[in-house]
Amino acid sequence: MKLSIDEKLNYECIQCGRSCTGWNVWLRDELAERLKELPITLRVIQERGQAFERVDGVLKMYRDEAHPACGYLNEEKLCNIHATLGFEVKPKTCRQFPFFITRLPDGQVRAGASHCCTAVRGQLGPSLSESRADIEALLEQGAQMREVEAEVEIYPGHVQPYEAVLAFERHFEEQRVRLGWGGALEGALSALATPLGGPWQPYQGLSQQLPLLSQIMTMSLLKPCLNDHNRELWQRIDQAFLGEGELEIPEYAWKAPVADLDLLIRAGVGSRFDDGIDKYRRAIWFRKGHLLAGNLVAGLLLLWSLPGILRLLTALEAWKNGREPAAEDFSQALDTVEMSLVAHSQNGELLVQKMSHHLLAMAQIPG
Ligand code: SF4
């Protein structure tokens, strides 16, 4: 097994507690059994009534709206299981965070890191390659991995061997150096990435339809990024983007026409965070995120749509915080997108798969 680590990322735990807040942390019955009589667990039960719960037959750390953090996170933002019993005893999910591991069909393993981690987003600490020993130890213990199949679906109904996809990646890299991420992605999408090794032949009229698709995608990707999954709220958001009524997003204290939000994005955010967006795209590309969204075209759509949703969320964060868009707002937007769309949820994958069908319909290909 050849392990490649994303050396352009940095990481060193700053004990912010982010990785212990807002997640589902699954654990084995044996660990729960070992923990159940210990004072660190009795403390959790005293605070929130229970330490664990079973969801669909699987055991997880108990959390509720009043207690979004894991019960074992103490006042010093340290894990009580780690502090009392040692790192090796923590649930596997916790030991693996923030490493994001992908196994490729040629036996190679790629290790990147989640942008939900404050240190990774802030480029704090040494290169991720310094974590090689920790990643190797996780692999020996059976780390959680995403897998790229030997046969890769390019778009629904069209499959190619992984070697052909490597030829696509080489051609894409050449285009990216020449045209930047946006230009290379538009070229690949306009041709539905075929022929994989290039040169790509754009489908008639497809590139002219991409701006409209981009708007639809931004609107669609916003909804799973919200904490409130109320269907009526989502319908009102759809209607506002279609020109019916004001756009209201309570968790961002936003209530104004969509045009005002467009203005805020254009004037306040503009291209200020484009370097950060491209760094994020590169990190996803390294960990082969473009091959993990169901099909290659869907993965490319996800990468292509990132500027729209990240600029929108940055503008909303800044609005909520009552200030001009700042680096902290962009960082929060990155955290939200990684958590809700890219690495830790299937919502983004399902949405871009749906959108890839629209793209096929535009190119008049049955999907
Ligand atoms: S078990 Fe420890 S490391 Fe895992 S989420 Fe809870 S406090 Fe964090």
Short mmCIF file of C-alpha atoms and ligand atoms in Angstrom, two decimals:
data_model
loop_
_atom_site.label_atom_id
_atom_site.label_comp_id
_atom_site.label_asym_id
_atom_site.label_seq_id
_atom_site.Cartn_x
_atom_site.Cartn_y
_atom_site.Cartn_z
CA MET A 1 0.00 0.00 0.00
CA LYS A 2 1.37 3.39 -1.00
CA LEU A 3 0.23 6.18 1.30
CA SER A 4 0.16 9.75 -0.15
CA ILE A 5 -0.53 12.57 2.28
CA ASP A 6 -1.76 16.03 1.28
CA GLU A 7 1.37 17.92 2.29
CA LYS A 8 -0.16 21.28 1.30
CA LEU A 9 -2.51 21.09 4.29
CA ASN A 10 -1.44 21.94 7.84
CA TYR A 11 -2.68 20.44 11.05
CA GLU A 12 -2.00 20.52 14.76
CA CYS A 13 -4.85 20.15 17.26
CA ILE A 14 -5.57 23.50 18.95
CA GLN A 15 -8.15 21.98 21.32
CA CYS A 16 -11.01 24.15 20.09
CA GLY A 17 -13.59 21.40 20.69
CA ARG A 18 -15.07 21.80 17.19
CA SER A 19 -14.68 18.12 16.36
CA CYS A 20 -16.71 17.22 19.47
CA THR A 21 -19.68 19.52 18.74
CA GLY A 22 -22.58 18.92 16.37
CA TRP A 23 -21.58 15.43 15.19
CA ASN A 24 -23.01 11.99 15.58
CA VAL A 25 -20.30 10.00 17.37
CA TRP A 26 -20.95 6.26 17.04
CA LEU A 27 -19.42 3.81 19.47
CA ARG A 28 -19.17 0.08 19.99
CA ASP A 29 -21.24 -1.66 22.69
CA GLU A 30 -18.02 -2.86 24.38
CA LEU A 31 -16.83 0.73 24.84
CA ALA A 32 -20.21 1.80 26.27
CA GLU A 33 -20.03 -1.18 28.64
CA ARG A 34 -16.54 -0.15 29.77
CA LEU A 35 -17.58 3.49 30.26
CA LYS A 36 -20.98 3.07 31.89
CA GLU A 37 -19.97 2.89 35.57
CA LEU A 38 -17.14 5.43 35.42
CA PRO A 39 -17.45 8.88 37.08
CA ILE A 40 -16.92 10.60 33.69
CA THR A 41 -20.10 8.87 32.46
CA LEU A 42 -22.12 9.42 35.64
CA ARG A 43 -21.36 13.12 35.21
CA VAL A 44 -22.85 13.04 31.68
CA ILE A 45 -25.95 11.20 32.90
CA GLN A 46 -26.38 13.72 35.73
CA GLU A 47 -26.18 16.63 33.24
CA ARG A 48 -28.35 15.33 30.39
CA GLY A 49 -30.22 12.25 31.63
CA GLN A 50 -28.35 9.72 29.52
CA ALA A 51 -24.88 9.23 28.01
CA PHE A 52 -25.71 7.08 24.98
CA GLU A 53 -28.66 6.41 22.71
CA ARG A 54 -29.43 3.80 20.09
CA VAL A 55 -30.47 5.03 16.63
CA ASP A 56 -31.57 2.42 14.07
CA GLY A 57 -29.88 -0.21 16.21
CA VAL A 58 -26.53 1.61 16.36
CA LEU A 59 -25.15 3.12 19.55
CA LYS A 60 -24.09 6.78 19.62
CA MET A 61 -23.15 9.49 22.11
CA TYR A 62 -26.31 11.21 23.34
CA ARG A 63 -26.79 14.83 22.20
CA ASP A 64 -29.83 17.07 22.11
CA GLU A 65 -30.60 20.68 21.18
CA ALA A 66 -29.66 21.92 24.64
CA HIS A 67 -26.40 19.92 24.54
CA PRO A 68 -24.94 19.98 21.00
CA ALA A 69 -21.47 18.97 22.24
CA CYS A 70 -20.44 15.45 23.20
CA GLY A 71 -21.01 14.86 26.94
CA TYR A 72 -17.37 13.80 27.40
CA LEU A 73 -16.02 17.20 26.29
CA ASN A 74 -14.94 18.94 29.49
CA GLU A 75 -14.67 22.64 30.42
CA GLU A 76 -11.05 22.79 29.19
CA LYS A 77 -12.26 21.56 25.76
CA LEU A 78 -10.54 18.23 26.36
CA CYS A 79 -12.01 14.77 25.93
CA ASN A 80 -12.61 13.10 29.30
CA ILE A 81 -12.23 9.65 27.74
CA HIS A 82 -8.84 10.64 26.32
CA ALA A 83 -7.79 12.30 29.60
CA THR A 84 -8.87 9.36 31.79
CA LEU A 85 -8.35 6.24 29.67
CA GLY A 86 -6.03 7.37 26.86
CA PHE A 87 -6.27 8.21 23.14
CA GLU A 88 -6.58 4.55 22.08
CA VAL A 89 -9.85 4.13 23.99
CA LYS A 90 -11.71 6.97 22.23
CA PRO A 91 -14.36 6.03 19.60
CA LYS A 92 -12.86 5.36 16.17
CA THR A 93 -14.54 8.45 14.65
CA CYS A 94 -12.78 10.66 17.20
CA ARG A 95 -9.37 9.00 16.74
CA GLN A 96 -9.62 9.51 13.00
CA PHE A 97 -10.68 13.17 12.97
CA PRO A 98 -9.63 15.23 10.99
CA PHE A 99 -8.04 12.71 8.62
CA PHE A 100 -10.03 11.92 5.49
CA ILE A 101 -8.82 8.73 3.82
CA THR A 102 -9.57 7.43 0.32
CA ARG A 103 -8.48 4.06 -1.10
CA LEU A 104 -7.87 3.94 -4.86
CA PRO A 105 -8.21 0.91 -7.17
CA ASP A 106 -4.43 0.86 -7.86
CA GLY A 107 -3.74 0.18 -4.16
CA GLN A 108 -2.78 3.77 -3.39
CA VAL A 109 -4.24 5.41 -0.30
CA ARG A 110 -4.74 9.19 -0.18
CA ALA A 111 -4.93 11.03 3.15
CA GLY A 112 -6.33 14.54 3.35
CA ALA A 113 -8.05 16.36 6.19
CA SER A 114 -11.52 17.69 6.91
CA HIS A 115 -12.02 21.44 6.59
CA CYS A 116 -14.36 21.21 9.59
CA CYS A 117 -11.14 21.23 11.62
CA THR A 118 -10.25 24.77 12.75
CA ALA A 119 -6.50 24.11 12.42
CA VAL A 120 -6.85 22.76 8.87
CA ARG A 121 -8.98 25.74 7.74
CA GLY A 122 -6.63 28.19 9.46
CA GLN A 123 -3.49 26.42 8.16
CA LEU A 124 -2.22 26.08 11.73
CA GLY A 125 0.64 23.73 12.64
CA PRO A 126 3.09 21.73 10.54
CA SER A 127 2.37 20.09 7.20
CA LEU A 128 -0.12 17.22 7.36
CA SER A 129 2.74 14.97 6.22
CA GLU A 130 4.11 15.26 9.80
CA SER A 131 1.07 13.19 10.86
CA ARG A 132 2.25 10.18 8.81
CA ALA A 133 2.86 7.94 11.85
CA ASP A 134 -0.63 8.68 13.25
CA ILE A 135 -2.27 7.99 9.88
CA GLU A 136 -0.31 4.75 9.43
CA ALA A 137 -1.38 3.63 12.92
CA LEU A 138 -5.02 4.38 12.05
CA LEU A 139 -4.71 2.37 8.84
CA GLU A 140 -3.30 -0.58 10.77
CA GLN A 141 -6.28 -0.42 13.14
CA GLY A 142 -8.78 -0.40 10.25
CA ALA A 143 -9.44 3.27 9.53
CA GLN A 144 -12.73 4.38 7.96
CA MET A 145 -12.09 4.93 4.23
CA ARG A 146 -13.97 6.06 1.16
CA GLU A 147 -13.33 3.77 -1.83
CA VAL A 148 -12.96 4.63 -5.51
CA GLU A 149 -14.24 1.72 -7.62
CA ALA A 150 -12.16 0.09 -10.40
CA GLU A 151 -14.99 0.96 -12.80
CA VAL A 152 -15.92 4.65 -12.49
CA GLU A 153 -19.30 5.99 -13.57
CA ILE A 154 -18.64 9.07 -15.73
CA TYR A 155 -22.33 9.95 -15.88
CA PRO A 156 -25.37 7.69 -15.41
CA GLY A 157 -25.15 4.76 -17.81
CA HIS A 158 -21.56 5.49 -18.93
CA VAL A 159 -18.76 3.65 -17.11
CA GLN A 160 -14.99 3.70 -17.74
CA PRO A 161 -12.03 1.92 -16.10
CA TYR A 162 -10.05 3.86 -13.48
CA GLU A 163 -7.01 4.03 -15.85
CA ALA A 164 -9.10 6.11 -18.28
CA VAL A 165 -10.04 8.42 -15.41
CA LEU A 166 -6.33 8.92 -14.66
CA ALA A 167 -5.95 10.12 -18.30
CA PHE A 168 -8.85 12.54 -17.63
CA GLU A 169 -7.12 13.86 -14.50
CA ARG A 170 -3.89 14.49 -16.45
CA HIS A 171 -5.76 16.41 -19.15
CA PHE A 172 -7.76 18.29 -16.52
CA GLU A 173 -4.55 19.33 -14.73
CA GLU A 174 -3.15 20.74 -17.99
CA GLN A 175 -6.35 22.72 -18.52
CA ARG A 176 -6.39 23.91 -14.90
CA VAL A 177 -2.85 25.28 -15.18
CA ARG A 178 -3.87 27.09 -18.39
CA LEU A 179 -7.39 28.26 -17.48
CA GLY A 180 -7.68 28.05 -13.70
CA TRP A 181 -10.20 25.89 -11.79
CA GLY A 182 -13.28 27.68 -13.16
CA GLY A 183 -12.20 27.44 -16.82
CA ALA A 184 -11.07 23.82 -16.59
CA LEU A 185 -14.30 22.75 -14.85
CA GLU A 186 -16.48 24.59 -17.38
CA GLY A 187 -14.55 22.93 -20.24
CA ALA A 188 -14.96 19.49 -18.69
CA LEU A 189 -18.66 19.98 -17.92
CA SER A 190 -19.50 21.46 -21.35
CA ALA A 191 -18.09 18.25 -22.86
CA LEU A 192 -19.44 16.01 -20.08
CA ALA A 193 -15.74 15.15 -19.55
CA THR A 194 -15.55 13.13 -22.79
CA PRO A 195 -13.35 12.01 -24.36
CA LEU A 196 -11.77 11.57 -20.95
CA GLY A 197 -8.18 12.13 -22.08
CA GLY A 198 -9.24 15.19 -24.15
CA PRO A 199 -9.39 17.27 -26.18
CA TRP A 200 -12.93 17.81 -24.93
CA GLN A 201 -15.62 18.49 -27.52
CA PRO A 202 -18.28 20.79 -26.02
CA TYR A 203 -21.89 19.78 -26.56
CA GLN A 204 -23.83 22.28 -28.63
CA GLY A 205 -25.14 25.08 -26.43
CA LEU A 206 -24.19 23.44 -23.12
CA SER A 207 -21.70 26.09 -22.01
CA GLN A 208 -24.32 28.87 -22.57
CA GLN A 209 -26.66 27.09 -20.18
CA LEU A 210 -24.11 26.74 -17.39
CA PRO A 211 -24.75 30.20 -15.79
CA LEU A 212 -28.42 29.32 -15.26
CA LEU A 213 -27.46 25.93 -13.86
CA SER A 214 -25.01 27.67 -11.52
CA GLN A 215 -27.80 29.85 -10.06
CA ILE A 216 -30.08 26.86 -9.60
CA MET A 217 -27.29 24.94 -7.88
CA THR A 218 -26.46 27.75 -5.47
CA MET A 219 -30.13 27.99 -4.48
CA SER A 220 -30.40 24.21 -4.10
CA LEU A 221 -27.17 23.82 -2.11
CA LEU A 222 -28.14 26.56 0.36
CA LYS A 223 -31.01 24.60 1.90
CA PRO A 224 -29.05 21.60 3.28
CA CYS A 225 -26.55 24.11 4.71
CA LEU A 226 -29.24 25.54 7.01
CA ASN A 227 -29.80 24.17 10.52
CA ASP A 228 -33.54 24.52 9.97
CA HIS A 229 -34.77 21.71 7.71
CA ASN A 230 -38.39 22.88 7.77
CA ARG A 231 -39.96 22.10 4.37
CA GLU A 232 -42.17 25.22 4.43
CA LEU A 233 -39.11 27.42 4.96
CA TRP A 234 -37.36 25.65 2.07
CA GLN A 235 -40.41 26.23 -0.19
CA ARG A 236 -40.46 29.94 0.70
CA ILE A 237 -36.73 30.13 -0.14
CA ASP A 238 -37.40 28.51 -3.54
CA GLN A 239 -40.24 30.94 -4.20
CA ALA A 240 -38.08 33.95 -3.26
CA PHE A 241 -35.34 32.83 -5.68
CA LEU A 242 -38.05 32.49 -8.36
CA GLY A 243 -39.02 36.14 -7.74
CA GLU A 244 -42.03 35.59 -5.46
CA GLY A 245 -41.70 37.58 -2.24
CA GLU A 246 -38.78 38.41 0.01
CA LEU A 247 -36.07 35.95 0.93
CA GLU A 248 -36.31 35.11 4.63
CA ILE A 249 -33.59 33.05 6.38
CA PRO A 250 -34.19 33.40 10.13
CA GLU A 251 -30.92 31.80 11.31
CA TYR A 252 -28.97 34.49 9.41
CA ALA A 253 -31.44 37.26 10.39
CA TRP A 254 -31.91 37.90 6.66
CA LYS A 255 -35.23 39.27 5.36
CA ALA A 256 -34.93 41.21 2.10
CA PRO A 257 -35.32 40.66 -1.65
CA VAL A 258 -32.90 38.24 -3.35
CA ALA A 259 -31.55 41.19 -5.37
CA ASP A 260 -30.23 42.75 -2.11
CA LEU A 261 -28.39 39.54 -1.33
CA ASP A 262 -26.90 39.49 -4.86
CA LEU A 263 -25.71 43.04 -4.26
CA LEU A 264 -24.16 42.09 -0.93
CA ILE A 265 -22.32 39.18 -2.56
CA ARG A 266 -21.09 41.22 -5.54
CA ALA A 267 -20.07 44.33 -3.57
CA GLY A 268 -19.02 42.79 -0.25
CA VAL A 269 -17.59 39.38 -1.08
CA GLY A 270 -16.70 39.59 -4.78
CA SER A 271 -13.54 37.64 -5.52
CA ARG A 272 -11.89 38.33 -2.12
CA PHE A 273 -11.89 34.71 -1.03
CA ASP A 274 -11.23 33.08 -4.39
CA ASP A 275 -7.74 31.94 -3.38
CA GLY A 276 -9.25 30.15 -0.38
CA ILE A 277 -11.93 28.59 -2.62
CA ASP A 278 -9.27 27.29 -5.01
CA LYS A 279 -7.21 25.87 -2.11
CA TYR A 280 -10.31 24.04 -0.92
CA ARG A 281 -10.98 22.70 -4.45
CA ARG A 282 -7.37 21.47 -4.64
CA ALA A 283 -7.71 19.67 -1.29
CA ILE A 284 -10.92 17.95 -2.45
CA TRP A 285 -9.22 17.00 -5.74
CA PHE A 286 -6.25 15.52 -3.82
CA ARG A 287 -8.50 13.29 -1.73
CA LYS A 288 -10.36 12.33 -4.97
CA GLY A 289 -13.60 13.97 -3.88
CA HIS A 290 -14.53 14.38 -7.57
CA LEU A 291 -14.78 10.56 -7.78
CA LEU A 292 -16.83 10.13 -4.59
CA ALA A 293 -20.05 11.94 -5.53
CA GLY A 294 -21.73 9.05 -7.37
CA ASN A 295 -20.35 9.84 -10.84
CA LEU A 296 -17.54 11.97 -12.27
CA VAL A 297 -19.80 14.65 -13.80
CA ALA A 298 -21.60 15.03 -10.45
CA GLY A 299 -18.23 15.39 -8.71
CA LEU A 300 -17.15 18.05 -11.20
CA LEU A 301 -20.48 19.85 -10.71
CA LEU A 302 -19.85 19.94 -6.97
CA LEU A 303 -16.37 21.44 -7.43
CA TRP A 304 -17.70 23.91 -10.01
CA SER A 305 -20.56 25.08 -7.76
CA LEU A 306 -18.38 25.79 -4.70
CA PRO A 307 -17.71 29.51 -5.40
CA GLY A 308 -21.46 30.27 -5.62
CA ILE A 309 -22.45 28.62 -2.34
CA LEU A 310 -19.30 29.74 -0.46
CA ARG A 311 -19.75 33.40 -1.49
CA LEU A 312 -23.44 33.25 -0.54
CA LEU A 313 -22.77 31.74 2.91
CA THR A 314 -19.87 34.17 3.53
CA ALA A 315 -22.21 37.11 2.80
CA LEU A 316 -24.91 35.70 5.10
CA GLU A 317 -22.39 35.03 7.91
CA ALA A 318 -21.12 38.62 7.65
CA TRP A 319 -24.70 39.93 7.68
CA LYS A 320 -25.50 37.89 10.80
CA ASN A 321 -22.33 39.21 12.47
CA GLY A 322 -23.15 42.80 11.44
CA ARG A 323 -19.90 43.51 9.63
CA GLU A 324 -18.20 43.61 6.24
CA PRO A 325 -17.38 40.07 5.04
CA ALA A 326 -14.24 38.97 6.87
CA ALA A 327 -11.90 35.96 6.83
CA GLU A 328 -13.79 34.50 9.84
CA ASP A 329 -17.05 34.57 7.84
CA PHE A 330 -15.43 32.74 4.94
CA SER A 331 -13.92 30.21 7.36
CA GLN A 332 -17.36 29.55 8.88
CA ALA A 333 -18.82 29.16 5.36
CA LEU A 334 -16.12 26.58 4.56
CA ASP A 335 -16.91 24.68 7.75
CA THR A 336 -20.63 24.62 6.85
CA VAL A 337 -20.04 23.47 3.26
CA GLU A 338 -17.59 20.72 4.29
CA MET A 339 -19.98 19.53 7.03
CA SER A 340 -23.28 19.77 5.16
CA LEU A 341 -22.39 19.14 1.52
CA VAL A 342 -18.96 17.73 0.79
CA ALA A 343 -17.27 15.44 3.31
CA HIS A 344 -19.63 14.52 6.11
CA SER A 345 -23.08 14.34 4.57
CA GLN A 346 -24.65 12.75 1.51
CA ASN A 347 -26.81 15.80 0.80
CA GLY A 348 -24.34 17.41 -1.59
CA GLU A 349 -23.78 14.12 -3.43
CA LEU A 350 -27.51 13.52 -3.90
CA LEU A 351 -28.06 17.07 -5.13
CA VAL A 352 -25.24 17.06 -7.67
CA GLN A 353 -26.34 13.63 -8.90
CA LYS A 354 -29.79 15.15 -9.54
CA MET A 355 -28.19 18.12 -11.28
CA SER A 356 -26.03 15.84 -13.44
CA HIS A 357 -29.32 14.49 -14.90
CA HIS A 358 -30.29 18.09 -15.84
CA LEU A 359 -26.94 18.50 -17.56
CA LEU A 360 -27.47 15.28 -19.51
CA ALA A 361 -30.96 16.46 -20.51
CA MET A 362 -29.49 19.77 -21.72
CA ALA A 363 -27.00 17.80 -23.84
CA GLN A 364 -29.94 15.60 -24.99
CA ILE A 365 -28.33 12.45 -23.60
CA PRO A 366 -30.70 10.00 -21.90
CA GLY A 367 -29.53 9.59 -18.29
S1 SF4 B 1 -15.62 11.00 22.82
FE1 SF4 B 1 -14.10 12.59 23.28
S2 SF4 B 1 -13.11 13.09 21.30
FE2 SF4 B 1 -15.02 11.96 20.87
S3 SF4 B 1 -16.56 13.57 20.52
FE3 SF4 B 1 -16.67 12.98 22.72
S4 SF4 B 1 -15.31 14.45 23.75
FE4 SF4 B 1 -14.82 14.53 21.56
#
